[in-house]
Coordinates of C-alpha atoms and ligand atoms in Angstrom, one line a residue:
M130 CA -19.6 59.9 185.3
N131 CA -18.7 58.3 182.0
I132 CA -16.2 55.5 182.2
I133 CA -14.5 53.5 179.4
V134 CA -13.7 50.0 180.7
T135 CA -11.3 48.2 178.3
G136 CA -11.1 44.4 178.2
G137 CA -14.6 44.3 179.8
A138 CA -15.5 41.1 178.0
G139 CA -12.8 39.2 179.9
F140 CA -12.7 37.7 183.4
I141 CA -12.0 40.6 185.7
G142 CA -13.3 43.4 183.4
S143 CA -16.7 41.8 183.1
N144 CA -16.9 41.4 186.9
F145 CA -15.9 45.0 187.3
I146 CA -18.6 46.2 184.9
F147 CA -21.3 44.2 186.9
H148 CA -19.9 45.7 190.1
M149 CA -19.9 49.3 188.8
L150 CA -23.4 49.2 187.2
K151 CA -24.7 47.8 190.6
E152 CA -22.8 50.2 192.9
H153 CA -23.1 53.3 190.7
P154 CA -26.4 52.9 188.8
D155 CA -26.1 56.5 187.5
Y156 CA -22.8 56.0 185.8
R157 CA -22.4 55.3 182.1
I158 CA -20.1 52.4 181.4
V159 CA -18.6 52.0 177.9
C160 CA -16.9 48.6 177.3
L161 CA -14.2 48.6 174.7
D162 CA -13.0 45.1 173.8
K163 CA -11.4 43.5 170.8
L164 CA -13.0 40.1 171.6
T165 CA -9.9 38.1 171.4
Y166 CA -10.1 34.3 172.2
A167 CA -10.3 35.5 175.9
G168 CA -13.2 37.9 175.3
N169 CA -16.7 36.6 175.5
L170 CA -19.7 38.7 174.5
S171 CA -22.1 36.3 176.1
T172 CA -20.6 37.2 179.5
L173 CA -22.0 40.7 179.1
Q174 CA -25.5 39.6 178.0
P175 CA -27.1 40.5 181.3
V176 CA -26.2 44.2 180.9
M177 CA -26.5 44.6 177.2
D178 CA -30.0 46.2 177.5
N179 CA -29.0 48.5 180.3
P180 CA -29.4 52.1 178.9
N181 CA -26.2 53.1 180.9
F182 CA -24.1 50.5 179.1
R183 CA -22.5 50.4 175.7
F184 CA -20.3 47.8 174.1
V185 CA -17.8 48.7 171.4
K186 CA -15.7 46.1 169.6
L187 CA -12.3 47.7 169.2
D188 CA -8.6 47.1 169.5
I189 CA -6.9 49.4 172.1
C190 CA -4.0 49.6 169.5
D191 CA -6.3 51.1 166.9
R192 CA -5.5 54.8 167.4
E193 CA -8.1 56.1 165.0
G194 CA -10.8 54.0 166.5
V195 CA -9.9 54.9 170.0
Y196 CA -9.8 58.6 169.2
K197 CA -13.2 58.4 167.5
L198 CA -14.6 56.7 170.6
F199 CA -13.2 59.5 172.8
E200 CA -14.8 62.1 170.6
E201 CA -18.2 60.3 170.8
E202 CA -18.1 59.6 174.5
H203 CA -16.0 62.3 176.3
P204 CA -15.1 59.8 179.1
D205 CA -14.3 61.1 182.6
M206 CA -12.2 58.0 183.3
V207 CA -10.5 55.1 181.6
V208 CA -9.9 51.8 183.4
N209 CA -7.7 49.6 181.4
F210 CA -8.1 45.8 181.8
A211 CA -7.4 45.0 178.2
A212 CA -4.4 42.7 177.9
E213 CA -3.0 39.4 176.8
S214 CA -3.0 37.8 180.2
H215 CA -1.8 34.2 180.1
V216 CA 1.9 33.5 181.0
D217 CA 2.0 30.2 179.1
R218 CA 0.8 31.9 175.8
S219 CA 3.4 34.7 176.3
I220 CA 6.2 32.0 176.5
E221 CA 5.0 30.6 173.1
N222 CA 4.4 34.0 171.4
P223 CA 5.6 37.2 173.1
E224 CA 4.9 39.6 170.3
I225 CA 1.1 40.1 170.7
F226 CA 1.8 40.7 174.4
L227 CA 4.1 43.6 173.6
N228 CA 1.6 45.1 171.1
T229 CA -1.5 44.9 173.3
N230 CA 0.0 45.4 176.7
I231 CA 2.5 48.1 175.9
I232 CA 1.5 49.8 172.6
G233 CA -2.2 49.5 173.5
T234 CA -1.6 51.2 176.9
A235 CA 0.3 54.1 175.2
T236 CA -2.5 54.5 172.6
L237 CA -5.2 54.8 175.3
M238 CA -3.1 57.3 177.3
D239 CA -2.4 59.4 174.2
A240 CA -6.2 59.6 173.7
C241 CA -6.5 60.7 177.4
R242 CA -3.9 63.4 176.8
K243 CA -5.5 64.6 173.6
Y244 CA -9.1 64.8 174.9
G245 CA -8.5 65.3 178.6
I246 CA -9.4 62.9 181.4
K247 CA -10.1 63.0 185.2
R248 CA -8.4 59.6 185.7
Y249 CA -6.6 56.9 183.8
H250 CA -6.3 53.7 185.8
Q251 CA -4.0 50.9 184.8
V252 CA -4.9 47.4 186.0
S253 CA -1.5 45.8 186.6
T254 CA -0.3 42.7 188.4
D255 CA 1.9 41.6 191.2
E256 CA 3.9 39.6 188.6
V257 CA 5.9 42.8 187.8
Y258 CA 7.8 42.2 191.0
G259 CA 9.1 38.8 189.9
D260 CA 8.9 36.1 192.6
L261 CA 9.9 35.5 196.2
P262 CA 11.8 32.5 197.5
L263 CA 9.7 29.7 199.2
D264 CA 12.1 29.7 202.3
R265 CA 11.4 33.4 203.1
P266 CA 7.8 33.5 204.2
D267 CA 8.6 36.8 205.9
L268 CA 9.0 38.6 202.6
F269 CA 6.1 40.3 200.8
F270 CA 5.8 42.6 197.7
T271 CA 5.3 46.3 198.7
E272 CA 4.9 49.1 196.3
E273 CA 8.6 49.8 196.8
T274 CA 9.7 46.3 195.7
P275 CA 11.9 46.7 192.6
I276 CA 10.4 45.6 189.2
H277 CA 12.1 42.3 188.4
T278 CA 10.1 40.3 185.8
S279 CA 10.3 36.7 184.7
S280 CA 8.0 36.1 181.8
P281 CA 7.2 38.0 178.5
Y282 CA 3.7 38.6 180.1
S283 CA 5.0 40.2 183.3
S284 CA 7.7 42.1 181.3
S285 CA 5.0 43.6 179.0
K286 CA 2.9 44.5 182.0
A287 CA 5.9 46.1 183.7
G288 CA 6.7 48.0 180.5
A289 CA 3.2 49.4 180.5
D290 CA 3.4 50.4 184.2
L291 CA 6.6 52.3 183.6
L292 CA 5.0 54.1 180.6
V293 CA 2.0 55.0 182.8
L294 CA 4.2 56.6 185.4
A295 CA 6.2 58.3 182.7
Y296 CA 3.0 59.8 181.3
H297 CA 2.2 61.1 184.7
R298 CA 5.6 62.7 185.3
T299 CA 6.1 64.0 181.7
Y300 CA 2.6 65.1 180.8
G301 CA 0.9 65.4 184.2
L302 CA -1.6 62.7 183.2
P303 CA -3.7 61.8 186.3
V304 CA -3.0 58.1 186.6
T305 CA -3.2 55.4 189.2
I306 CA -2.0 51.8 189.0
S307 CA -3.2 48.7 190.9
R308 CA -1.0 45.6 191.2
C309 CA -3.2 42.7 192.2
S310 CA -2.4 39.1 193.0
N311 CA -4.1 36.1 191.3
N312 CA -7.9 36.4 191.0
Y313 CA -10.5 33.6 191.0
G314 CA -14.2 33.6 190.6
P315 CA -17.0 33.5 187.9
Y316 CA -16.2 34.0 184.2
H317 CA -12.5 33.0 184.6
F318 CA -11.2 31.7 181.3
P319 CA -10.7 27.9 181.4
E320 CA -7.0 28.1 180.5
K321 CA -6.1 29.3 184.0
L322 CA -5.4 27.0 186.9
I323 CA -8.6 27.0 188.9
P324 CA -11.2 26.8 186.1
L325 CA -9.0 24.4 184.2
M326 CA -8.9 22.0 187.1
I327 CA -12.6 22.3 187.9
I328 CA -13.6 21.6 184.2
N329 CA -11.1 18.8 183.9
C330 CA -12.4 17.2 187.1
L331 CA -15.9 17.4 185.8
H332 CA -14.7 15.4 182.7
D333 CA -12.6 13.0 184.7
K334 CA -9.6 14.2 182.7
P335 CA -6.0 14.3 184.0
L336 CA -5.2 17.4 186.1
P337 CA -1.9 18.7 184.8
V338 CA 0.2 20.1 187.7
Y339 CA 3.4 21.9 186.5
G340 CA 6.5 20.4 188.2
E341 CA 5.9 19.4 191.8
G342 CA 3.1 22.0 192.3
L343 CA 4.8 23.7 195.2
N344 CA 4.6 27.2 193.6
V345 CA 2.6 29.6 195.8
R346 CA 0.0 32.1 194.6
D347 CA -1.9 34.7 196.7
W348 CA -5.5 34.2 195.7
L349 CA -8.1 36.9 195.8
Y350 CA -11.8 36.6 195.0
V351 CA -12.5 38.8 191.9
E352 CA -15.2 40.9 193.6
D353 CA -12.7 42.1 196.2
H354 CA -10.4 43.2 193.4
C355 CA -13.2 45.1 191.7
R356 CA -14.0 46.9 195.0
A357 CA -10.3 47.9 195.3
I358 CA -10.3 49.4 191.9
D359 CA -13.6 51.3 192.5
L360 CA -11.9 52.8 195.7
I361 CA -8.7 53.7 193.9
I362 CA -10.3 55.5 191.0
H363 CA -12.5 57.5 193.3
N364 CA -10.2 58.1 196.3
G365 CA -6.7 57.0 195.3
R366 CA -3.9 59.5 195.0
V367 CA -2.9 60.5 191.5
G368 CA 0.5 59.1 190.5
E369 CA 0.4 56.3 193.0
V370 CA 0.6 52.5 192.8
Y371 CA -1.6 50.4 195.1
N372 CA -0.9 46.7 195.8
V373 CA -4.0 44.5 196.2
G374 CA -4.0 41.1 197.8
G375 CA -5.6 39.2 200.6
H376 CA -2.8 37.3 202.4
N377 CA -4.2 34.1 201.1
E378 CA -1.2 32.1 199.9
M379 CA -1.8 28.6 198.6
K380 CA 0.4 26.0 196.9
N381 CA -0.9 24.9 193.5
I382 CA -1.0 21.3 194.5
D383 CA -3.2 22.1 197.6
I384 CA -5.6 24.0 195.4
V385 CA -5.9 21.1 193.0
K386 CA -6.5 18.6 195.9
L387 CA -9.1 20.9 197.3
I388 CA -10.9 21.0 194.0
C389 CA -10.8 17.2 193.7
K390 CA -12.3 16.9 197.2
A391 CA -15.0 19.4 196.6
L392 CA -16.1 17.6 193.4
D393 CA -15.6 14.1 194.9
K394 CA -13.0 13.1 192.4
P395 CA -9.9 11.0 193.2
E396 CA -6.5 12.6 193.6
S397 CA -5.2 9.9 191.2
L398 CA -6.4 12.3 188.4
I399 CA -3.4 14.6 189.3
T400 CA -0.6 14.3 186.7
H401 CA 2.7 16.0 187.2
V402 CA 3.8 17.5 183.9
T403 CA 6.9 19.4 182.7
D404 CA 7.3 22.6 184.5
R405 CA 6.6 26.1 183.0
K406 CA 9.8 27.8 181.8
G407 CA 11.0 30.4 184.2
H408 CA 8.2 29.5 186.6
D409 CA 7.8 32.0 189.4
M410 CA 7.9 30.3 192.8
R411 CA 5.9 32.6 195.1
Y412 CA 3.8 35.7 194.9
A413 CA 2.7 37.4 198.1
I414 CA 1.3 40.9 198.4
D415 CA 1.6 43.4 201.3
P416 CA -1.7 45.3 201.1
T417 CA -0.9 47.7 203.9
K418 CA -1.0 50.9 201.8
I419 CA -4.5 50.3 200.3
H420 CA -5.8 49.3 203.7
N421 CA -4.4 52.4 205.5
E422 CA -5.2 54.9 202.8
L423 CA -8.5 53.7 201.4
G424 CA -9.8 51.3 204.1
W425 CA -9.8 48.3 201.7
L426 CA -9.9 44.8 203.1
P427 CA -10.8 41.6 201.3
E428 CA -14.3 40.4 202.2
T429 CA -14.5 36.9 200.8
K430 CA -12.6 34.1 202.6
F431 CA -10.9 31.6 200.3
A432 CA -13.0 28.7 201.7
D433 CA -16.2 30.5 200.8
G434 CA -14.9 32.0 197.5
I435 CA -13.7 28.7 196.1
K436 CA -17.0 27.0 197.0
K437 CA -19.0 29.8 195.2
T438 CA -16.6 29.5 192.2
I439 CA -17.0 25.7 191.9
Q440 CA -20.8 26.1 192.2
W441 CA -20.7 28.8 189.5
Y442 CA -18.9 26.4 187.1
L443 CA -21.4 23.6 187.9
D444 CA -24.4 26.0 187.3
N445 CA -23.0 27.7 184.1
E446 CA -21.8 24.9 181.8
S447 CA -23.6 26.9 179.0
W448 CA -21.0 29.6 179.5
W449 CA -17.8 27.4 179.4
Q450 CA -18.9 24.5 177.1
P451 CA -18.9 26.6 173.9
I452 CA -15.4 27.9 174.9
I453 CA -13.8 24.5 175.5
S454 CA -15.4 22.9 172.4
G455 CA -14.0 25.6 170.0
E456 CA -10.4 26.8 169.3
Y457 CA -9.5 26.0 173.0
Q458 CA -9.3 22.3 172.0
N459 CA -6.3 23.1 169.7
Y460 CA -4.7 25.2 172.4
Y461 CA -5.1 22.4 174.9
E462 CA -3.6 19.8 172.6
E463 CA -0.6 22.1 171.8
M464 CA 0.0 23.0 175.5
Y465 CA -0.6 19.7 177.1
G466 CA -0.6 17.0 174.4
N467 CA 3.1 16.0 174.7
R468 CA 3.9 17.7 178.0
Ligands
NAD264 P1 -8.7 38.0 180.3 O1 -7.6 37.4 179.4 O2 -9.7 37.2 180.9 O3 -9.4 39.2 179.5 C1 -8.7 40.1 178.7 C2 -9.7 40.9 177.9 O4 -9.0 41.9 177.1 C3 -10.5 40.0 176.9 O5 -11.9 40.4 176.9 C4 -9.9 40.4 175.5 O6 -10.8 40.3 174.5 C5 -9.5 41.8 175.8 N1 -8.4 42.3 174.9 C6 -7.2 41.6 174.7 N2 -6.5 42.3 173.8 C7 -7.2 43.4 173.5 C8 -6.9 44.5 172.6 N3 -5.8 44.6 171.9 N4 -7.9 45.5 172.6 C9 -9.0 45.4 173.3 N5 -9.3 44.4 174.1 C10 -8.4 43.4 174.2 O7 -7.8 38.8 181.4 P2 -8.2 39.0 183.0 O8 -7.7 37.9 183.8 O9 -9.6 39.5 183.1 O10 -7.2 40.2 183.3 C11 -7.6 41.6 183.1 C12 -6.4 42.5 183.5 O11 -6.1 42.3 184.9 C13 -5.2 42.3 182.7 O12 -4.6 43.5 182.4 C14 -4.3 41.4 183.6 O13 -2.9 41.7 183.4 C15 -4.7 42.0 185.0 N6 -4.5 41.0 186.1 C16 -5.1 39.8 186.1 C17 -5.0 38.9 187.2 C18 -5.6 37.6 187.2 O14 -5.4 36.8 188.1 N7 -6.4 37.2 186.1 C19 -4.3 39.4 188.3 C20 -3.8 40.7 188.3 C21 -3.9 41.5 187.2
TYD265 P1 -2.1 30.6 186.1 O1 -3.6 30.4 186.4 O2 -1.7 30.5 184.7 O3 -1.7 32.0 186.7 P2 -0.2 32.7 186.9 O4 0.8 31.9 186.1 O5 -0.5 34.1 186.2 O6 0.0 32.8 188.3 O7 -1.3 29.6 186.9 C1 -1.3 29.6 188.4 C2 -0.3 28.6 188.8 O8 -0.7 27.3 188.5 C3 1.1 28.8 188.2 O9 2.1 28.5 189.2 C4 1.1 27.7 187.1 C5 0.2 26.6 187.7 N1 -0.5 25.8 186.7 C6 -0.4 24.4 186.7 O10 0.3 23.8 187.5 N2 -1.1 23.7 185.7 C7 -1.9 24.3 184.8 O11 -2.5 23.6 183.9 C8 -2.0 25.8 184.8 C9 -2.8 26.5 183.8 C10 -1.3 26.5 185.8

């Protein structure tokens, strides 16, 4: 089996590559990544010498480059993680989100049509369903929940999902889609809530909580997401969408307090800042379908996963220090300077 994994130098894609090389040592994995600000080649260092692994620096919107790679590799599957993934950045500049997330997805699928493929898998997000109200804890996102997006990020991901389903119906492309809730774990880029709070805590810097911090996210340890995708690409039904989530809803403020406690830092570091525009209140996944059809269940409890994650950031300063001392400084100043 030869699999092209796009966006494999990012957070979830890199964890997926490690998972696949470990669980399927006879597979060939080709990582295609543009190495944007969010892509980090040092993350993939541990597998660079693996004879079953190849890294290719490429933009998924580069049609010629993508076709050439397909001619070289004849992949059996494509798993598309490549995306602009940060809601706050999409609010500042939507355009790149439309290019990478929509045009890039179409380009990859055109290559799959041209050269043939056993499976194209689109890594999507629960954010395509919009949000749920805080006063209706009985409501969850199912695969039948209508698409109802809030941010340029989620809209671009929803646009891609619709295209993927259209390529299935129109051209018979063998596709699957997974829509997962918020992930956390090793190699999470420091602009996102959990790593940002851990790293700020370690520097005794203010912890910028948007609004009151009452927004709820449904957190899943990244390895559980990787296992879900592995199951879907092998056993999932073509043309289907699978929701992935672990029934682990937490308010932002509670996560930040938990991180303070784990690192023995005072809660007085918490600073409430101007809320995100259009901020989604609650995400909550109903994972019944993937459980019933594929037997998937999350394995890592949040209490264990967050401990492991904090320890990983303590042990791997050499990974995140170069990130936060580069271009990230300017981003941080722009986002949080006058907030
Ligand atoms: P990330 O931002 O950490 O990584 C994205 C990767 O894609 C980077 O390596 C980047 O260099 C690469 N990339 C960006 N534009 C590219 C382009 N034009 N061509 C090639 N490569 C490009 O993102 P992540 O958090 O790992 O998310 C991966 C996927 O999972 C995304 O599609 C995202 O929408 C989805 N997702 C993320 C979460 C989450 O909690 N992080 C939850 C559900 C779904
Ligand atoms: P984030 O990690 O950006 O993921 P998403 O917006 O895709 O769910 O944010 C998670 C939650 O944390 C979201 O409700 C916004 C909030 N948040 C803060 O309060 N402060 C921050 O500095 C960041 C980055 C996020």
